[in-house]
C-alpha cells in the first residue's frame, strides 16, 4: 500500500512529506516535480505569496542515483517566506507575543472551528496548517506518483472548465489538445474567448475586494480496466478519488463522467453500451494498447463502473468555492471582545482555481498509483512490469 503524510505550517521553516510503500527501481526526476510545483504557482488571480516562493523539492531519502530504493521516500520544500516569520512562528516559548494574535475569524476558513476545537486563543495556530500552502506538498507527492505511473503509459492532465459563471467550450478538441492549450493559458483553459472573459471577471472581483472559485476537470489516459474493486466500500476507485479530491482546501463537489447530469437523464441516455470487435482498443490516448476487443459507444461513466476502472479515460470534474479571505472583509466577531467586526485579512489570492487544477491532477495521480500498485504490486519496477504484462496478456486472451 502506498501512503503519505505531509507536515508543515504555511509560514514555518519548511514542508515535509513522507511517502511509504514505494517499490524499488522507479526512475525519479526532481526536475519534473519542480515543474509541477511551478505550474501550481501559476494562474491569473494569484496573490503576493507566489512572488516570494520558488518552490523546489529536496529529496531527503529513499532515492539513490536517480532510482527509488524501496525505502520510505521523503521530501523537504523550504518556505522562503520563513525569514520574515522567524519570531512570529518560532518554536521557542520566549518568542510568544500576544499582541500579534489573530482574533477575527474569517468566514469560510477553519479559523473559528479550529480555535474552539483546539482551545487556541490565536487563530494563527489554526490557519497556518489549514492553509492551502499544504497543497505544495500534495503536488510534490502527486508529481512523484506520476513518475510511478509513467513507465506504464498512464498520464494525468488537469484544466479549467469554468471560473465564476464563465464556462469554456471545448467542443471538437481531444483531451490532449485541450490540455496543450490550457498549459499556455493564464487561467489554464483551452477556450481563448472564455479565457478573456475569465481574466476580466477576476480583475472585476479584485477591484471590489471579492473572490472567485471555479470548476476544473481531471483526465487520466492509459488506465487498464480493473484498478480498484467492487468488493469493499473503502477500496472503490471512484470513492477513493472523491475523498482525495474533496480533501483539497476549498473543494466542495466532485463528479465522475456525466455526474449530476446522469440524475436528470433516462438510463438509455446514460449507460455506455458494450460492443465487441477484436480490432478495437479499450484504452485510447496511450502508448500502451490493451486490445480486449470489448469497447463502448460512449464514456458517460467517466472511466469507472462498479468501483473499478473500465479502460476508458477517467473524467472527473471538481468544484472549488471562492477564496475565503476577502479584501472587502465579511462580517465576523472578535474572539476576545465578542464585538461585531470585519473578518481579518491575510495576503490572499482572488482566484486559485487554475492552481487547484494542478493540485487535483496530483491528488488523482497518487490515488491511481496506489490502485495500480495494489493490483500489480511487487517490490521492484521489474516485478510490477512483469505482473502488468501478464495481466494484459490475460485480458487480451479472455
Ligand atoms: C491552490 C489553492 C490556493 C488557495 N489560496 C487561498 C488564499 O490565498 N486565501 C484564502 O483565503 N484561501 C485560499 N484557498 C482556500 C482555502 O484554503 C480554503 O477556503 C480553506 O482551507 C477552507 O476550505 P475548506 O472548508 O474546504 O477546508 C486556496 C485553496 C487552494 C486549493
Tab-separated table of C-alpha atoms and ligand atoms in Angstrom:
chain	number	residue	atom	x	y	z
A	1	UNK	CA	0.000	0.000	0.000
A	2	UNK	CA	1.223	3.448	-0.951
A	3	UNK	CA	0.568	6.085	1.716
A	4	UNK	CA	1.874	9.502	2.590
A	5	UNK	CA	1.948	12.124	5.283
A	6	UNK	CA	2.556	15.833	4.992
A	7	UNK	CA	3.716	18.227	7.721
A	8	UNK	CA	4.471	21.923	7.891
A	9	UNK	CA	2.937	25.310	8.645
A	10	UNK	CA	2.379	27.890	5.912
A	11	UNK	CA	4.996	30.284	7.345
A	12	UNK	CA	7.109	27.691	9.150
A	13	UNK	CA	10.645	26.795	8.040
A	14	UNK	CA	9.673	24.053	5.575
A	15	UNK	CA	7.195	21.490	4.327
A	16	UNK	CA	7.910	17.799	4.874
A	17	UNK	CA	6.497	14.774	3.044
A	18	UNK	CA	6.972	11.039	3.680
A	19	UNK	CA	5.793	8.508	1.076
A	20	UNK	CA	5.782	4.915	2.250
A	21	UNK	CA	5.344	1.750	0.171
A	22	UNK	CA	7.241	2.876	-2.940
A	23	UNK	CA	8.782	-0.132	-4.747
A	24	UNK	CA	12.441	-0.096	-5.841
A	25	UNK	CA	13.766	0.745	-9.291
A	26	UNK	CA	11.485	3.614	-10.360
A	27	UNK	CA	13.411	6.454	-12.011
A	28	UNK	CA	12.883	9.777	-10.198
A	29	UNK	CA	13.429	13.152	-11.838
A	30	UNK	CA	13.217	16.022	-9.324
A	31	UNK	CA	13.068	18.438	-12.276
A	32	UNK	CA	9.617	17.089	-13.172
A	33	UNK	CA	8.430	17.573	-9.581
A	34	UNK	CA	9.766	21.143	-9.607
A	35	UNK	CA	7.987	21.769	-12.897
A	36	UNK	CA	4.654	20.735	-11.335
A	37	UNK	CA	5.405	22.906	-8.284
A	38	UNK	CA	5.968	25.808	-10.681
A	39	UNK	CA	2.700	25.023	-12.512
A	40	UNK	CA	0.869	25.157	-9.158
A	41	UNK	CA	2.219	28.654	-8.583
A	42	UNK	CA	0.851	29.996	-11.871
A	43	UNK	CA	-2.587	31.312	-12.749
A	44	UNK	CA	-4.125	34.722	-13.185
A	45	UNK	CA	-5.537	35.883	-9.855
A	46	UNK	CA	-2.842	34.553	-7.501
A	47	UNK	CA	-1.696	36.765	-4.626
A	48	UNK	CA	1.652	38.211	-3.458
A	49	UNK	CA	2.871	34.992	-1.775
A	50	UNK	CA	3.524	33.411	-5.175
A	51	UNK	CA	6.010	36.183	-5.950
A	52	UNK	CA	8.039	35.255	-2.862
A	53	UNK	CA	8.057	31.460	-3.142
A	54	UNK	CA	10.032	29.470	-5.718
A	55	UNK	CA	9.150	26.002	-4.542
A	56	UNK	CA	11.885	23.447	-5.018
A	57	UNK	CA	11.883	19.865	-3.784
A	58	UNK	CA	14.804	18.365	-1.861
A	59	UNK	CA	14.869	14.585	-1.934
A	60	UNK	CA	15.852	13.519	1.581
A	61	UNK	CA	15.533	9.733	1.500
A	62	UNK	CA	14.521	6.674	-0.480
A	63	UNK	CA	16.239	7.633	-3.748
A	64	UNK	CA	19.821	6.886	-4.794
A	65	UNK	CA	21.396	7.731	-8.118
A	66	UNK	CA	18.052	8.650	-9.594
A	67	UNK	CA	16.155	5.482	-8.608
A	68	UNK	CA	13.864	4.542	-5.724
A	69	UNK	CA	15.323	2.071	-3.212
A	70	UNK	CA	12.105	0.579	-1.824
A	71	UNK	CA	12.600	2.506	1.428
A	72	UNK	CA	10.382	5.456	2.507
A	73	UNK	CA	10.805	8.435	0.200
A	74	UNK	CA	10.867	11.809	1.901
A	75	UNK	CA	10.903	15.324	0.539
A	76	UNK	CA	11.525	18.754	2.019
A	77	UNK	CA	10.435	22.072	0.492
A	78	UNK	CA	11.622	25.310	2.066
A	79	UNK	CA	9.254	28.193	2.751
A	80	UNK	CA	11.219	31.195	1.503
A	81	UNK	CA	8.831	33.463	3.407
A	82	UNK	CA	10.075	31.889	6.688
A	83	UNK	CA	12.810	34.510	7.017
A	84	UNK	CA	10.064	37.126	7.567
A	85	UNK	CA	8.353	34.977	10.219
A	86	UNK	CA	11.135	33.541	12.388
A	87	UNK	CA	9.881	35.191	15.595
A	88	UNK	CA	6.165	35.050	14.763
A	89	UNK	CA	6.364	31.311	14.002
A	90	UNK	CA	9.170	30.440	16.425
A	91	UNK	CA	9.044	27.178	18.395
A	92	UNK	CA	10.711	28.891	21.401
A	93	UNK	CA	8.424	29.889	24.322
A	94	UNK	CA	10.317	33.190	24.903
A	95	UNK	CA	9.164	34.462	21.495
A	96	UNK	CA	5.463	34.382	22.493
A	97	UNK	CA	3.783	37.728	21.679
A	98	UNK	CA	0.048	38.028	22.432
A	99	UNK	CA	-0.098	41.391	20.616
A	100	UNK	CA	0.192	39.758	17.195
A	101	UNK	CA	-2.650	37.286	17.805
A	102	UNK	CA	-5.241	36.977	15.008
A	103	UNK	CA	-8.640	37.211	16.695
A	104	UNK	CA	-11.175	37.901	13.921
A	105	UNK	CA	-12.154	34.574	12.298
A	106	UNK	CA	-12.711	34.594	8.527
A	107	UNK	CA	-15.983	33.006	7.325
A	108	UNK	CA	-15.284	30.003	5.075
A	109	UNK	CA	-11.998	29.143	6.820
A	110	UNK	CA	-11.026	26.689	9.566
A	111	UNK	CA	-10.459	29.708	11.869
A	112	UNK	CA	-13.440	29.617	14.253
A	113	UNK	CA	-13.992	25.848	14.391
A	114	UNK	CA	-10.263	25.332	14.831
A	115	UNK	CA	-9.816	27.646	17.852
A	116	UNK	CA	-12.890	26.144	19.527
A	117	UNK	CA	-11.760	22.560	18.915
A	118	UNK	CA	-8.058	23.004	19.767
A	119	UNK	CA	-8.596	25.591	22.546
A	120	UNK	CA	-6.318	28.235	20.991
A	121	UNK	CA	-6.573	31.993	21.544
A	122	UNK	CA	-4.659	32.916	18.353
A	123	UNK	CA	-6.299	31.936	15.060
A	124	UNK	CA	-2.790	31.721	13.540
A	125	UNK	CA	-2.346	28.426	15.434
A	126	UNK	CA	-5.071	27.033	13.150
A	127	UNK	CA	-4.758	28.910	9.862
A	128	UNK	CA	-1.074	28.103	9.409
A	129	UNK	CA	-1.814	24.405	8.937
A	130	UNK	CA	-5.282	24.786	7.369
A	131	UNK	CA	-3.726	27.000	4.684
A	132	UNK	CA	-3.588	25.778	1.104
A	133	UNK	CA	0.202	26.039	1.378
A	134	UNK	CA	-0.119	22.305	2.144
A	135	UNK	CA	-1.164	21.810	-1.483
A	136	UNK	CA	2.545	22.294	-2.329
A	137	UNK	CA	3.232	19.026	-0.506
A	138	UNK	CA	0.329	17.270	-2.162
A	139	UNK	CA	1.503	18.467	-5.565
A	140	UNK	CA	5.016	17.131	-4.927
A	141	UNK	CA	3.719	13.734	-3.784
A	142	UNK	CA	1.344	13.568	-6.765
A	143	UNK	CA	4.028	14.600	-9.206
A	144	UNK	CA	6.223	11.803	-7.842
A	145	UNK	CA	3.213	9.460	-8.282
A	146	UNK	CA	3.050	10.458	-11.960
A	147	UNK	CA	6.580	9.051	-12.240
A	148	UNK	CA	5.277	5.726	-10.858
A	149	UNK	CA	2.516	5.698	-13.490
A	150	UNK	CA	4.541	6.908	-16.445
A	151	UNK	CA	6.506	3.663	-17.190
A	152	UNK	CA	3.055	2.151	-17.872
A	153	UNK	CA	1.929	4.902	-20.231
A	154	UNK	CA	-0.580	6.436	-17.791
A	155	UNK	CA	-0.925	10.234	-17.919
A	156	UNK	CA	-2.962	12.627	-15.771
A	157	UNK	CA	-3.991	16.094	-17.006
A	158	UNK	CA	-5.946	18.937	-15.411
A	159	UNK	CA	-7.526	22.088	-16.805
A	160	UNK	CA	-10.185	24.675	-16.043
A	161	UNK	CA	-13.792	24.224	-17.191
A	162	UNK	CA	-15.190	27.376	-15.608
A	163	UNK	CA	-14.333	30.328	-13.385
A	164	UNK	CA	-17.248	32.010	-11.654
A	165	UNK	CA	-20.117	31.963	-14.165
A	166	UNK	CA	-17.833	31.879	-17.267
A	167	UNK	CA	-17.708	28.430	-18.871
A	168	UNK	CA	-15.245	27.193	-21.508
A	169	UNK	CA	-16.339	25.460	-24.665
A	170	UNK	CA	-14.091	22.513	-25.561
A	171	UNK	CA	-16.234	21.112	-28.387
A	172	UNK	CA	-14.193	19.292	-31.026
A	173	UNK	CA	-10.961	19.204	-29.004
A	174	UNK	CA	-9.282	15.969	-27.955
A	175	UNK	CA	-8.142	15.728	-24.324
A	176	UNK	CA	-4.547	16.189	-25.457
A	177	UNK	CA	-5.403	19.326	-27.474
A	178	UNK	CA	-7.420	20.815	-24.601
A	179	UNK	CA	-4.576	20.152	-22.194
A	180	UNK	CA	-1.876	21.547	-24.505
A	181	UNK	CA	-3.844	24.780	-24.945
A	182	UNK	CA	-4.586	25.014	-21.231
A	183	UNK	CA	-0.866	24.731	-20.436
A	184	UNK	CA	-0.364	28.002	-22.341
A	185	UNK	CA	-3.323	29.811	-20.774
A	186	UNK	CA	-3.028	32.147	-17.742
A	187	UNK	CA	-6.305	30.682	-16.472
A	188	UNK	CA	-5.494	27.109	-17.589
A	189	UNK	CA	-8.300	26.823	-20.122
A	190	UNK	CA	-8.431	25.796	-23.790
A	191	UNK	CA	-11.109	28.306	-24.869
A	192	UNK	CA	-9.484	31.676	-25.665
A	193	UNK	CA	-12.795	33.592	-25.770
A	194	UNK	CA	-13.694	32.298	-22.302
A	195	UNK	CA	-10.151	32.997	-21.122
A	196	UNK	CA	-10.533	36.698	-21.863
A	197	UNK	CA	-13.847	36.861	-20.016
A	198	UNK	CA	-12.401	34.961	-17.037
A	199	UNK	CA	-9.490	37.392	-16.754
A	200	UNK	CA	-11.962	40.305	-16.957
A	201	UNK	CA	-14.064	38.759	-14.193
A	202	UNK	CA	-11.021	38.190	-11.956
A	203	UNK	CA	-9.991	41.833	-12.460
A	204	UNK	CA	-13.514	42.996	-11.596
A	205	UNK	CA	-13.540	40.909	-8.390
A	206	UNK	CA	-10.066	42.103	-7.435
A	207	UNK	CA	-11.209	45.736	-7.712
A	208	UNK	CA	-14.208	45.123	-5.468
A	209	UNK	CA	-12.156	43.105	-2.930
A	210	UNK	CA	-14.068	39.974	-3.842
A	211	UNK	CA	-13.039	36.406	-4.775
A	212	UNK	CA	-13.936	33.593	-7.199
A	213	UNK	CA	-13.985	29.799	-7.436
A	214	UNK	CA	-14.331	27.535	-10.444
A	215	UNK	CA	-14.627	24.032	-11.856
A	216	UNK	CA	-11.654	22.026	-13.101
A	217	UNK	CA	-11.527	18.726	-14.942
A	218	UNK	CA	-9.011	15.936	-14.461
A	219	UNK	CA	-8.421	13.347	-17.187
A	220	UNK	CA	-6.343	10.181	-16.855
A	221	UNK	CA	-5.418	8.300	-20.021
A	222	UNK	CA	-3.953	4.830	-20.401
A	223	UNK	CA	-5.621	3.143	-17.419
A	224	UNK	CA	-6.124	-0.589	-17.752
A	225	UNK	CA	-9.504	-1.997	-16.701
A	226	UNK	CA	-9.582	-3.307	-13.137
A	227	UNK	CA	-7.999	-0.677	-10.857
A	228	UNK	CA	-9.970	-0.507	-7.597
A	229	UNK	CA	-12.559	-3.101	-6.653
A	230	UNK	CA	-16.296	-3.558	-6.168
A	231	UNK	CA	-15.709	-5.848	-3.167
A	232	UNK	CA	-15.271	-3.371	-0.297
A	233	UNK	CA	-16.554	0.197	0.166
A	234	UNK	CA	-13.238	1.807	1.029
A	235	UNK	CA	-11.378	0.233	-1.894
A	236	UNK	CA	-13.677	1.515	-4.661
A	237	UNK	CA	-11.726	3.683	-7.081
A	238	UNK	CA	-14.453	6.314	-7.534
A	239	UNK	CA	-14.887	6.654	-3.765
A	240	UNK	CA	-11.147	6.979	-3.210
A	241	UNK	CA	-10.852	9.658	-5.887
A	242	UNK	CA	-13.768	11.637	-4.461
A	243	UNK	CA	-12.369	11.513	-0.914
A	244	UNK	CA	-8.914	12.586	-2.031
A	245	UNK	CA	-10.223	15.457	-4.164
A	246	UNK	CA	-12.690	16.662	-1.516
A	247	UNK	CA	-9.818	16.896	0.952
A	248	UNK	CA	-8.145	19.644	-1.109
A	249	UNK	CA	-8.804	23.024	0.512
A	250	UNK	CA	-11.959	24.761	-0.795
A	251	UNK	CA	-13.215	21.776	-2.867
A	252	UNK	CA	-16.966	21.352	-2.414
A	253	UNK	CA	-18.043	18.975	-5.186
A	254	UNK	CA	-16.727	16.054	-7.263
A	255	UNK	CA	-18.453	14.344	-10.183
A	256	UNK	CA	-17.275	11.477	-12.350
A	257	UNK	CA	-18.249	11.318	-16.008
A	258	UNK	CA	-21.662	12.878	-16.548
A	259	UNK	CA	-22.004	13.115	-12.758
A	260	UNK	CA	-25.026	15.145	-11.622
A	261	UNK	CA	-26.345	15.300	-15.182
A	262	UNK	CA	-26.914	11.494	-15.027
A	263	UNK	CA	-29.608	12.049	-12.425
A	264	UNK	CA	-31.607	14.145	-14.902
A	265	UNK	CA	-31.477	11.615	-17.761
A	266	UNK	CA	-33.044	8.241	-18.504
A	267	UNK	CA	-30.954	5.080	-18.261
A	268	UNK	CA	-30.880	4.640	-22.015
A	269	UNK	CA	-29.246	8.103	-22.322
A	270	UNK	CA	-26.597	7.401	-19.699
A	271	UNK	CA	-25.097	3.912	-19.675
A	272	UNK	CA	-22.257	3.104	-22.046
A	273	UNK	CA	-23.359	0.200	-24.222
A	274	UNK	CA	-20.952	-2.712	-24.687
A	275	UNK	CA	-19.787	-3.972	-28.092
A	276	UNK	CA	-17.162	-6.441	-29.241
A	277	UNK	CA	-14.726	-6.152	-32.101
A	278	UNK	CA	-11.251	-7.696	-31.816
A	279	UNK	CA	-9.810	-4.765	-33.771
A	280	UNK	CA	-10.903	-2.190	-31.135
A	281	UNK	CA	-8.752	-0.841	-28.285
A	282	UNK	CA	-10.306	-0.305	-24.849
A	283	UNK	CA	-7.866	2.390	-23.881
A	284	UNK	CA	-7.395	5.426	-26.086
A	285	UNK	CA	-4.726	8.095	-25.987
A	286	UNK	CA	-1.970	5.978	-24.515
A	287	UNK	CA	1.151	4.369	-25.925
A	288	UNK	CA	0.042	1.116	-24.272
A	289	UNK	CA	-2.601	-0.731	-26.257
A	290	UNK	CA	-4.994	-3.005	-24.380
A	291	UNK	CA	-6.891	-4.907	-27.059
A	292	UNK	CA	-9.574	-6.900	-25.280
A	293	UNK	CA	-11.982	-6.374	-28.131
A	294	UNK	CA	-14.672	-5.019	-25.794
A	295	UNK	CA	-15.489	-1.382	-26.425
A	296	UNK	CA	-18.135	1.276	-25.634
A	297	UNK	CA	-20.032	3.704	-27.800
A	298	UNK	CA	-19.704	6.470	-25.188
A	299	UNK	CA	-17.900	7.308	-21.934
A	300	UNK	CA	-20.637	8.821	-19.780
A	301	UNK	CA	-19.436	6.772	-16.827
A	302	UNK	CA	-16.130	8.705	-16.920
A	303	UNK	CA	-13.936	5.602	-16.811
A	304	UNK	CA	-15.242	3.816	-13.702
A	305	UNK	CA	-18.016	1.286	-13.178
A	306	UNK	CA	-18.587	-0.724	-10.001
A	307	UNK	CA	-15.666	0.950	-8.228
A	308	UNK	CA	-13.195	-0.186	-10.907
A	309	UNK	CA	-11.561	1.478	-13.875
A	310	UNK	CA	-13.093	0.212	-17.123
A	311	UNK	CA	-10.271	1.090	-19.519
A	312	UNK	CA	-11.913	4.288	-20.820
A	313	UNK	CA	-10.410	7.711	-19.996
A	314	UNK	CA	-11.053	8.757	-16.401
A	315	UNK	CA	-13.007	12.041	-16.382
A	316	UNK	CA	-13.507	13.838	-13.058
A	317	UNK	CA	-14.877	17.356	-12.547
A	318	UNK	CA	-14.247	19.229	-9.331
A	319	UNK	CA	-15.918	22.370	-7.917
A	320	UNK	CA	-13.921	24.889	-5.879
A	321	UNK	CA	-15.637	27.544	-3.754
A	322	UNK	CA	-14.492	31.194	-3.954
A	323	UNK	CA	-11.397	32.052	-1.884
A	324	UNK	CA	-12.457	32.659	1.721
A	325	UNK	CA	-10.269	35.697	2.520
A	326	UNK	CA	-11.894	38.823	1.082
A	327	UNK	CA	-10.068	42.164	0.830
A	328	UNK	CA	-13.502	43.730	1.444
A	329	UNK	CA	-13.944	41.627	4.581
A	330	UNK	CA	-17.162	39.857	5.548
A	331	UNK	CA	-18.688	40.236	8.995
A	332	UNK	CA	-17.229	38.360	11.945
A	333	UNK	CA	-16.951	38.554	15.737
A	334	UNK	CA	-13.744	39.355	17.653
A	335	UNK	CA	-12.823	36.332	19.811
A	336	UNK	CA	-11.756	38.497	22.783
A	337	UNK	CA	-14.329	41.325	22.867
A	338	UNK	CA	-17.201	39.358	21.256
A	339	UNK	CA	-17.947	42.585	19.338
A	340	UNK	CA	-19.126	42.540	15.726
A	341	UNK	CA	-16.178	43.357	13.418
A	342	UNK	CA	-14.696	42.885	9.948
A	343	UNK	CA	-13.009	39.492	9.469
A	344	UNK	CA	-9.209	39.601	9.448
A	345	UNK	CA	-7.388	39.945	6.146
A	346	UNK	CA	-4.363	37.828	5.190
A	347	UNK	CA	-2.439	38.292	1.953
A	348	UNK	CA	-4.537	36.235	-0.448
A	349	UNK	CA	-5.458	35.018	-3.914
A	350	UNK	CA	-8.510	36.378	-5.782
A	351	UNK	CA	-8.939	33.090	-7.667
A	352	UNK	CA	-6.823	29.941	-7.299
A	353	UNK	CA	-8.895	27.529	-9.402
A	354	UNK	CA	-6.160	27.171	-12.112
A	355	UNK	CA	-3.657	26.229	-9.373
A	356	UNK	CA	-6.189	23.884	-7.782
A	357	UNK	CA	-6.411	22.018	-11.126
A	358	UNK	CA	-2.691	21.218	-10.819
A	359	UNK	CA	-3.232	20.063	-7.237
A	360	UNK	CA	-6.195	17.951	-8.402
A	361	UNK	CA	-4.035	16.336	-11.077
A	362	UNK	CA	-1.531	15.365	-8.393
A	363	UNK	CA	-4.091	14.050	-5.958
A	364	UNK	CA	-5.633	11.878	-8.699
A	365	UNK	CA	-2.161	10.654	-9.755
A	366	UNK	CA	-1.461	9.481	-6.210
A	367	UNK	CA	-4.772	7.576	-5.968
A	368	UNK	CA	-4.186	5.935	-9.353
A	369	UNK	CA	-0.602	4.996	-8.475
A	370	UNK	CA	-1.847	3.477	-5.226
A	371	UNK	CA	-4.572	1.475	-7.004
A	372	UNK	CA	-2.078	0.439	-9.702
A	373	UNK	CA	0.452	-0.862	-7.163
A	374	UNK	CA	-2.333	-2.617	-5.277
A	375	UNK	CA	-3.269	-4.515	-8.454
A	376	UNK	CA	0.190	-5.182	-9.909
A	377	UNK	CA	2.244	-4.716	-6.750
A	378	UNK	CA	5.688	-6.104	-6.155
A	379	UNK	CA	8.902	-4.878	-4.628
A	380	UNK	CA	10.550	-3.644	-7.817
A	381	UNK	CA	9.663	-1.988	-11.097
A	382	UNK	CA	10.755	-5.143	-12.925
A	383	UNK	CA	8.409	-7.343	-10.899
A	384	UNK	CA	5.499	-4.918	-11.347
A	385	UNK	CA	6.144	-4.694	-15.073
A	386	UNK	CA	6.013	-8.489	-15.297
A	387	UNK	CA	2.731	-8.586	-13.381
A	388	UNK	CA	1.289	-5.852	-15.587
A	389	UNK	CA	2.351	-7.506	-18.858
A	390	UNK	CA	0.911	-10.844	-17.782
A	391	UNK	CA	-2.419	-9.209	-16.832
A	392	UNK	CA	-2.583	-7.523	-20.245
A	393	UNK	CA	-1.939	-10.890	-21.860
A	394	UNK	CA	-4.657	-12.469	-19.712
A	395	UNK	CA	-7.356	-9.947	-20.624
A	396	UNK	CA	-6.288	-9.978	-24.264
A	397	UNK	CA	-6.980	-13.704	-24.361
A	398	UNK	CA	-10.139	-13.521	-22.230
B	1	LIG	C1	-4.425	26.286	-4.552
B	1	LIG	C2	-5.243	26.956	-3.501
B	1	LIG	C3	-4.924	28.251	-3.091
B	1	LIG	C4	-5.682	28.904	-2.120
B	1	LIG	N1	-5.335	30.168	-1.750
B	1	LIG	C5	-6.064	30.790	-0.788
B	1	LIG	C6	-5.747	32.130	-0.393
B	1	LIG	O1	-4.814	32.748	-0.895
B	1	LIG	N2	-6.514	32.702	0.563
B	1	LIG	C7	-7.572	32.064	1.141
B	1	LIG	O2	-8.234	32.639	1.991
B	1	LIG	N3	-7.916	30.821	0.775
B	1	LIG	C8	-7.190	30.160	-0.159
B	1	LIG	N4	-7.538	28.885	-0.539
B	1	LIG	C9	-8.742	28.272	0.023
B	1	LIG	C10	-8.652	27.952	1.493
B	1	LIG	O3	-7.519	27.207	1.788
B	1	LIG	C11	-9.946	27.224	1.897
B	1	LIG	O4	-11.025	28.030	1.567
B	1	LIG	C12	-9.993	26.917	3.365
B	1	LIG	O5	-8.966	25.999	3.694
B	1	LIG	C13	-11.305	26.339	3.821
B	1	LIG	O6	-11.802	25.429	2.903
B	1	LIG	P1	-12.492	24.092	3.351
B	1	LIG	O7	-13.629	24.471	4.238
B	1	LIG	O8	-12.920	23.439	2.096
B	1	LIG	O9	-11.405	23.314	4.053
B	1	LIG	C14	-6.786	28.229	-1.528
B	1	LIG	C15	-7.102	26.925	-1.921
B	1	LIG	C16	-6.347	26.282	-2.898
B	1	LIG	C17	-6.720	24.888	-3.315
